[in-house]
Short mmCIF file of C-alpha atoms in Angstrom, two decimals:
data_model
loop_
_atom_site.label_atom_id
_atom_site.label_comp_id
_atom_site.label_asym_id
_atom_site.label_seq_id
_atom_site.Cartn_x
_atom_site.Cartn_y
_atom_site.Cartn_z
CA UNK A 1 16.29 -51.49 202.52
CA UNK A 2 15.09 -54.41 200.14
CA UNK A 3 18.65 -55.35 198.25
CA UNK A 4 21.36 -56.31 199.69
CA UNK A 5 25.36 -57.37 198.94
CA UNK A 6 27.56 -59.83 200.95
CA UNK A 7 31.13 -59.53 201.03
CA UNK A 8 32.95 -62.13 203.43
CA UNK A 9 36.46 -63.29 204.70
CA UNK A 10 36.58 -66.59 203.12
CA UNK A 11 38.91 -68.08 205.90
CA UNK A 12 36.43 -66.74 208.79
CA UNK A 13 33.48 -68.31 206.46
CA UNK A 14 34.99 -70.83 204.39
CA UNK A 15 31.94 -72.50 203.23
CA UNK A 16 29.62 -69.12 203.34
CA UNK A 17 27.27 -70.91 205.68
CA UNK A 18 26.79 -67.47 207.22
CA UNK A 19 26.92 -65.56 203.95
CA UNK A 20 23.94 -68.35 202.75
CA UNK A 21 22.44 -68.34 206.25
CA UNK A 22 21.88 -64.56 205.63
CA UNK A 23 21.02 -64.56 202.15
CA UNK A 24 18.25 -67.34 203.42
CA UNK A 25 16.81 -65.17 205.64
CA UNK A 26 16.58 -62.21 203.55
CA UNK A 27 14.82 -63.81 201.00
CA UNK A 28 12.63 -65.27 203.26
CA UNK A 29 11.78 -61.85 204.17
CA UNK A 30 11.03 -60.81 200.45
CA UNK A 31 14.17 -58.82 199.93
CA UNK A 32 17.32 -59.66 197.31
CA UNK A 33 20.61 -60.68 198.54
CA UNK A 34 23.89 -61.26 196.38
CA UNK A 35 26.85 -63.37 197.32
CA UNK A 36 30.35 -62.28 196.12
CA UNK A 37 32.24 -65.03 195.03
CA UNK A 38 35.87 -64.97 193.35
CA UNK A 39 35.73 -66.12 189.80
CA UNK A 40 37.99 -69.15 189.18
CA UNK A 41 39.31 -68.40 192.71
CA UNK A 42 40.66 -65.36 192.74
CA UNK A 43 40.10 -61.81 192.13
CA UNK A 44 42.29 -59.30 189.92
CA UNK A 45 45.48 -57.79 191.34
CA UNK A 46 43.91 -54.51 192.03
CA UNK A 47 40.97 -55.57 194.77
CA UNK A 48 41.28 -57.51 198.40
CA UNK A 49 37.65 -58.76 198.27
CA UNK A 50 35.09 -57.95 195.63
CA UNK A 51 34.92 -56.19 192.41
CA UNK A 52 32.99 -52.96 192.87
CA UNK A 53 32.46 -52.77 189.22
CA UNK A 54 30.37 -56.22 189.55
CA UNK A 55 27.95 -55.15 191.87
CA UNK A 56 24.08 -54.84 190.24
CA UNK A 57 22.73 -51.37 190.16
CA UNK A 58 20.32 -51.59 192.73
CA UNK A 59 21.98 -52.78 196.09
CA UNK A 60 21.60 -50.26 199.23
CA UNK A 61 23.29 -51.69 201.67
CA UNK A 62 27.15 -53.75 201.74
CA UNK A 63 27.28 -56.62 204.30
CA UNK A 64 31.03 -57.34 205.38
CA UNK A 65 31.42 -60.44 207.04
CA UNK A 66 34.96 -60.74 208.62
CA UNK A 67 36.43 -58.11 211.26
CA UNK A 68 37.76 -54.68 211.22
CA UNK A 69 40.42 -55.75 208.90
CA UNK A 70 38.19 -57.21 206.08
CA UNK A 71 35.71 -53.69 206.60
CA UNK A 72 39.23 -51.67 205.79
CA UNK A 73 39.37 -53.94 202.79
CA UNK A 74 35.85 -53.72 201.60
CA UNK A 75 35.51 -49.90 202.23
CA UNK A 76 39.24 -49.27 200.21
CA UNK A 77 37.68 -51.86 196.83
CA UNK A 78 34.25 -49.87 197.55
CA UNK A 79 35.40 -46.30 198.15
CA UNK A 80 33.91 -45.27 194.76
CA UNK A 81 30.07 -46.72 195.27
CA UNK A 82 29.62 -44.61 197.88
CA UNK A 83 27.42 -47.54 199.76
CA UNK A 84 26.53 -48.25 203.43
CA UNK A 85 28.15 -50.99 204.74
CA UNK A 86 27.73 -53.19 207.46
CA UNK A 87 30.22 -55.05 209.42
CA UNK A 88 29.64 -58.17 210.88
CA UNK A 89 32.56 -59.68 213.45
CA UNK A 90 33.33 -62.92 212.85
CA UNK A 91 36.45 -62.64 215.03
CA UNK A 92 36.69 -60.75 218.56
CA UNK A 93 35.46 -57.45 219.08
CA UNK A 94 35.95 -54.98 216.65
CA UNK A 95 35.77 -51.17 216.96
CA UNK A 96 34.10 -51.08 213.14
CA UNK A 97 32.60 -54.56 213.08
CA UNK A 98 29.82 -54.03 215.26
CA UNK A 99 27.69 -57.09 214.67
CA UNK A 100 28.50 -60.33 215.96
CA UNK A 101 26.89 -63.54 214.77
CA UNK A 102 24.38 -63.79 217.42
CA UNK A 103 23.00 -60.10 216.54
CA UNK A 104 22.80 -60.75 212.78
CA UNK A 105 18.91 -61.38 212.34
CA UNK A 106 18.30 -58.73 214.60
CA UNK A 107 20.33 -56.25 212.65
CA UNK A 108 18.91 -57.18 209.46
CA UNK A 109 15.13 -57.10 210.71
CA UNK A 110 16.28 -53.28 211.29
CA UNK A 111 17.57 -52.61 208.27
CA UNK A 112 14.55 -54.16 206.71
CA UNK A 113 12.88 -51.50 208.76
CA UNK A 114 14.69 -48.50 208.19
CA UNK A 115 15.94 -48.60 211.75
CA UNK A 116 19.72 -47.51 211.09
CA UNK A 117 21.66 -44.44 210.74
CA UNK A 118 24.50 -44.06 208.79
CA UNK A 119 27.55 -41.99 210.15
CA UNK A 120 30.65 -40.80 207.49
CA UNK A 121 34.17 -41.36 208.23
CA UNK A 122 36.82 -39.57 207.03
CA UNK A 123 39.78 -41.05 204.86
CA UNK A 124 43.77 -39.97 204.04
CA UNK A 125 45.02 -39.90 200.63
CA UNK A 126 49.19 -40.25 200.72
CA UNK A 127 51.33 -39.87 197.57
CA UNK A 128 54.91 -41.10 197.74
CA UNK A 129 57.10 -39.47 196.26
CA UNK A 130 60.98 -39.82 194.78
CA UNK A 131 62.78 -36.75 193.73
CA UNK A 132 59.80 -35.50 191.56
CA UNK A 133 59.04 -39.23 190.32
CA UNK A 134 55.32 -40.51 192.02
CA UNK A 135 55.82 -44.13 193.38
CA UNK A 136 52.20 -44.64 194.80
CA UNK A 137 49.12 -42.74 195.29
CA UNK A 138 46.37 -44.26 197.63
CA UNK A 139 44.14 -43.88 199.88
CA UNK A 140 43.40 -45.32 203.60
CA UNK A 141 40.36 -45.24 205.83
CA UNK A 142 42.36 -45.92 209.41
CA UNK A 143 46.26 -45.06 208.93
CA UNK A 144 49.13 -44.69 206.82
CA UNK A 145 52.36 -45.85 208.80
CA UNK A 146 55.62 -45.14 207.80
CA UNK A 147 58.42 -47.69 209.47
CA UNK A 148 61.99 -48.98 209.13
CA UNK A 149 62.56 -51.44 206.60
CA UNK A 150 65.03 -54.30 207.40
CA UNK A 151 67.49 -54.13 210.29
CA UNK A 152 66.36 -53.10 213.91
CA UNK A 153 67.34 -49.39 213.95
CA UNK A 154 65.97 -46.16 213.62
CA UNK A 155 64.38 -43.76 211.30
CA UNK A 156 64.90 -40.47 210.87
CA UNK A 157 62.07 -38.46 209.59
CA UNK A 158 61.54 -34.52 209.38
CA UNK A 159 57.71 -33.69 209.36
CA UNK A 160 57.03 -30.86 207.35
CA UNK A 161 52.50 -29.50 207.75
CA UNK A 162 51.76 -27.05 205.05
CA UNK A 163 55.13 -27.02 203.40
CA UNK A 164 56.42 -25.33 207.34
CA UNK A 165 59.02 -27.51 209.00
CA UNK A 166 57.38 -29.05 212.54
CA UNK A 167 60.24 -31.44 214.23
CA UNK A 168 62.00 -33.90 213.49
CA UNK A 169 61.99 -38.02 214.88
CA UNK A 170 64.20 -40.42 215.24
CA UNK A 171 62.08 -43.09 216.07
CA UNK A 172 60.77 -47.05 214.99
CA UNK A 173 57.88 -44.86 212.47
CA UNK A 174 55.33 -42.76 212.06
CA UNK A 175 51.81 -43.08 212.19
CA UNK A 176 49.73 -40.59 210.39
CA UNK A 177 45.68 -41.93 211.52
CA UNK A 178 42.07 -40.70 211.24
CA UNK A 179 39.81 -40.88 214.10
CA UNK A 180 38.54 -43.96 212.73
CA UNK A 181 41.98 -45.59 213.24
CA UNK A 182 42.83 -43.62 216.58
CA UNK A 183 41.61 -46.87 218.17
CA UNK A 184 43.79 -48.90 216.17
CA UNK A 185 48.03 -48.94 215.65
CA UNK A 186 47.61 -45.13 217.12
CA UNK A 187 46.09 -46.62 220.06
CA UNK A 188 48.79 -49.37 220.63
CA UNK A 189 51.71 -46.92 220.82
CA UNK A 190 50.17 -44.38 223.31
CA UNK A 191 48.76 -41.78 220.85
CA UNK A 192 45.45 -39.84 221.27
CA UNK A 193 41.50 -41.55 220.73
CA UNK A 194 39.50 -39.65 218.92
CA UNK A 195 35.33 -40.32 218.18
CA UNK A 196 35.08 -41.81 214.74
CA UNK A 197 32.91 -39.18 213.79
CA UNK A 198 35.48 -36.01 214.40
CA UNK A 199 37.65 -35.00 211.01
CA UNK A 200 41.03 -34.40 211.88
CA UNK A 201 44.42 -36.11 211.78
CA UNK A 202 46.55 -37.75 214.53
CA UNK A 203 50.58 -37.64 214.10
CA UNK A 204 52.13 -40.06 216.54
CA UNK A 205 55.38 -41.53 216.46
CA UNK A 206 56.32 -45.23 217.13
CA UNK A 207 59.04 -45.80 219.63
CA UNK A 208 60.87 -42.28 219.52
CA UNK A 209 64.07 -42.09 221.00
CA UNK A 210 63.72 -38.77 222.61
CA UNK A 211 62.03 -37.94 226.24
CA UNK A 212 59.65 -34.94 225.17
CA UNK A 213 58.05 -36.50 221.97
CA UNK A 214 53.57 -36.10 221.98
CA UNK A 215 51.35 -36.61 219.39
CA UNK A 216 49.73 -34.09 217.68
CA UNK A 217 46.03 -33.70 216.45
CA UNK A 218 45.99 -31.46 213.57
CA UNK A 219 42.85 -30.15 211.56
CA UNK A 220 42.05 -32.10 208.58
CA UNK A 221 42.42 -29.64 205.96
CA UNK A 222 46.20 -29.41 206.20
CA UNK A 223 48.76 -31.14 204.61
CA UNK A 224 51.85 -33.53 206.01
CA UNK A 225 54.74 -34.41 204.49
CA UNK A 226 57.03 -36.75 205.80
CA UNK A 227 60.42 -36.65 204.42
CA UNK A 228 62.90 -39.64 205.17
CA UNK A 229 66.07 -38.11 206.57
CA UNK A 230 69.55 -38.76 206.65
CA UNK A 231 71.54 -39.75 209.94
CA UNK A 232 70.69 -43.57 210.78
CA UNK A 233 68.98 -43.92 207.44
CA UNK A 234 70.72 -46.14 204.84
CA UNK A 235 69.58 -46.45 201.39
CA UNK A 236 70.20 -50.85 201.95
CA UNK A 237 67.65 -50.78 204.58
CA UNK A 238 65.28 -47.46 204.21
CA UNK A 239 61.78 -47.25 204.96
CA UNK A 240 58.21 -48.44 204.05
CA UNK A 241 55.25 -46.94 203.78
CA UNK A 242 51.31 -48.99 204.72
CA UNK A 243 48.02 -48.24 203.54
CA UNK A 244 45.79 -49.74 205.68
CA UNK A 245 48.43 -52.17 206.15
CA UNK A 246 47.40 -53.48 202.71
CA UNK A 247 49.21 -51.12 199.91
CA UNK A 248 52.74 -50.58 200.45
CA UNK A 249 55.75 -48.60 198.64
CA UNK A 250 59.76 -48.79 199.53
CA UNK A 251 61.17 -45.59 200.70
CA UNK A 252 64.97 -44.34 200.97
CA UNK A 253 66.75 -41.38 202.08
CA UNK A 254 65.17 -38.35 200.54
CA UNK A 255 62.01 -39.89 199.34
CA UNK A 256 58.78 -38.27 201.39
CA UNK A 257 55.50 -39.25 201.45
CA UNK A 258 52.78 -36.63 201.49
CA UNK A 259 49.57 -37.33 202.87
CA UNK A 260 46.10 -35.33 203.12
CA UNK A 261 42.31 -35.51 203.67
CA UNK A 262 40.85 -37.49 200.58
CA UNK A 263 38.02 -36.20 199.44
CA UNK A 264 36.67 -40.16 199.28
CA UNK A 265 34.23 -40.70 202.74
CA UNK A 266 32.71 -44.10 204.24
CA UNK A 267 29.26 -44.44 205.23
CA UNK A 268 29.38 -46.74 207.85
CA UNK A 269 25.85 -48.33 209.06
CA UNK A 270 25.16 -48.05 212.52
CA UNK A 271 22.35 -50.45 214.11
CA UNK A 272 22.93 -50.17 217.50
CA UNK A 273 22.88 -47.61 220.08
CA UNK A 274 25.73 -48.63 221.59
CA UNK A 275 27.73 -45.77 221.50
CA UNK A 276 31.60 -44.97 220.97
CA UNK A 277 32.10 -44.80 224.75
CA UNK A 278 30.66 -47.92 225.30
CA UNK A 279 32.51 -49.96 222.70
CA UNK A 280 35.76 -48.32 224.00
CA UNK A 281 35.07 -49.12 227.36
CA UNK A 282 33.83 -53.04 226.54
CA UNK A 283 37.32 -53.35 224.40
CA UNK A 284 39.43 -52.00 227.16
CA UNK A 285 38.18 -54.21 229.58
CA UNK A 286 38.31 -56.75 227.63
#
């Protein structure tokens, strides 16, 4: 690789001293490096951190400088490139964030080498609907989490997978994940971990009041639609539905949100041989 883009969390790296410590480097090293920086401050409604349209032609590689939450970011504004990214942590330690400060000349000497392999991850594509009115259509690379909306009560949602009724929930939410985000909400609430490579979706619900609720792992090439039911639903309160914990749209009684495979995919850049296992088991002792 020889041309390179930084995108970084701007609280995390305030005064880019990494971002300009790695550019530095790189050039020393004969390559090209560009620094995103916000014009006049800001960026337009429609992006979290860079403008994908304003990256030269050129650039193989992404650098995300931040944590798992700023790679979600960067790989949503990005999805469209199709470029390898990078993340380095600037935080704890994240399942997508690999890098950590002290590793970051190392990982860029292999990139410099060609010593990297680049694995795809799979994303989910939701469309909310009212009556036959779309609200939002988006996409999300670990989860799209449907939840109450107001009041402390409970949901109830009927889950319908290829236009068949499953079951039913009355529960805090729904999580709908991809095995990249098995290790993230899905994880906190007892569902399934998946390898980040697999394609399939995870259907978990968040505090259901019932005693013989499971998740369920379904194949990726179905589709789930999760209708907001009547019962302890009211229209004052309803529900919401997260992208990535970024994007979000209101929903009431009635309104369903259906959600499949997007045919968008993330190549994420892999350095290390630390494998999935290992990172799992570092976290959880952690």
């Amino acid at each position: 690789m020889n041309t390179f883009y930084v995108i970084t969390n701007y609280q995390k790296d305030p005064e880019l001293k990494t971002a300009g410590s790695i550019k530095d480097y790189l050039e020393s090293k004969g390559k090209t490096c560009y620094i995103q920086k916000p014009e006049n401050g800001f960026l337009p409604e429609q992006y979290r951190y860079t403008d994908a349209q304003k990256i030269p032609n050129g650039v193989e590689c992404v650098l995300v400088l931040g944590g798992d939450g700023t790679l979600l970011q960067a790989a949503r504004d990005l999805v469209e490139c199709s470029l390898p990214l990078l993340g380095i942590n600037m935080g704890t330690l994240g399942y997508l964030a690999e890098i950590d400060r002290k590793n970051i000349q190392p990982a860029l000497d292999q990139l410099i080498a060609g010593e990297y392999s680049v694995e795809e991850r799979m994303m989910l594509h939701g469309v909310a609907w009212h009556k036959n009115k779309k609200m939002l259509s988006d996409i999300a690379l670990n989860d799209i989490v449907i939840s109450r909306n107001g009041r402390m009560r409970v949901v109830d949602f009927n889950i319908y997978v290829d236009g068949v009724f499953l079951t039913s929930y009355s529960a805090d939410g729904i999580i709908v994940s991809t095995p990249t985000g098995s290790t993230s909400y899905n994880l906190s609430v007892g569902g399934p971990i998946v390898a980040p490579q697999a394609s399939l979706m995870l259907l978990t619900a968040i505090a259901p009041h019932t005693l013989n609720s499971r998740p369920i792992v379904l194949p990726d090439n179905v589709e789930i639609a999760i209708e907001i039911a009547s019962g302890h639903s009211i229209d004052g309160d309803g529900a919401v539905a997260n992208f990535d914990g970024d994007t979000s749209v209101k929903l009431n009684t009635g309104d369903r949100i259906v959600i499949t495979r997007s045919e968008c995919r993330v190549q994420m850049v892999k350095t290390r041989n630390t494998s999935f296992l290992e990172i799992l088991r570092q976290k959880m002792n952690s």
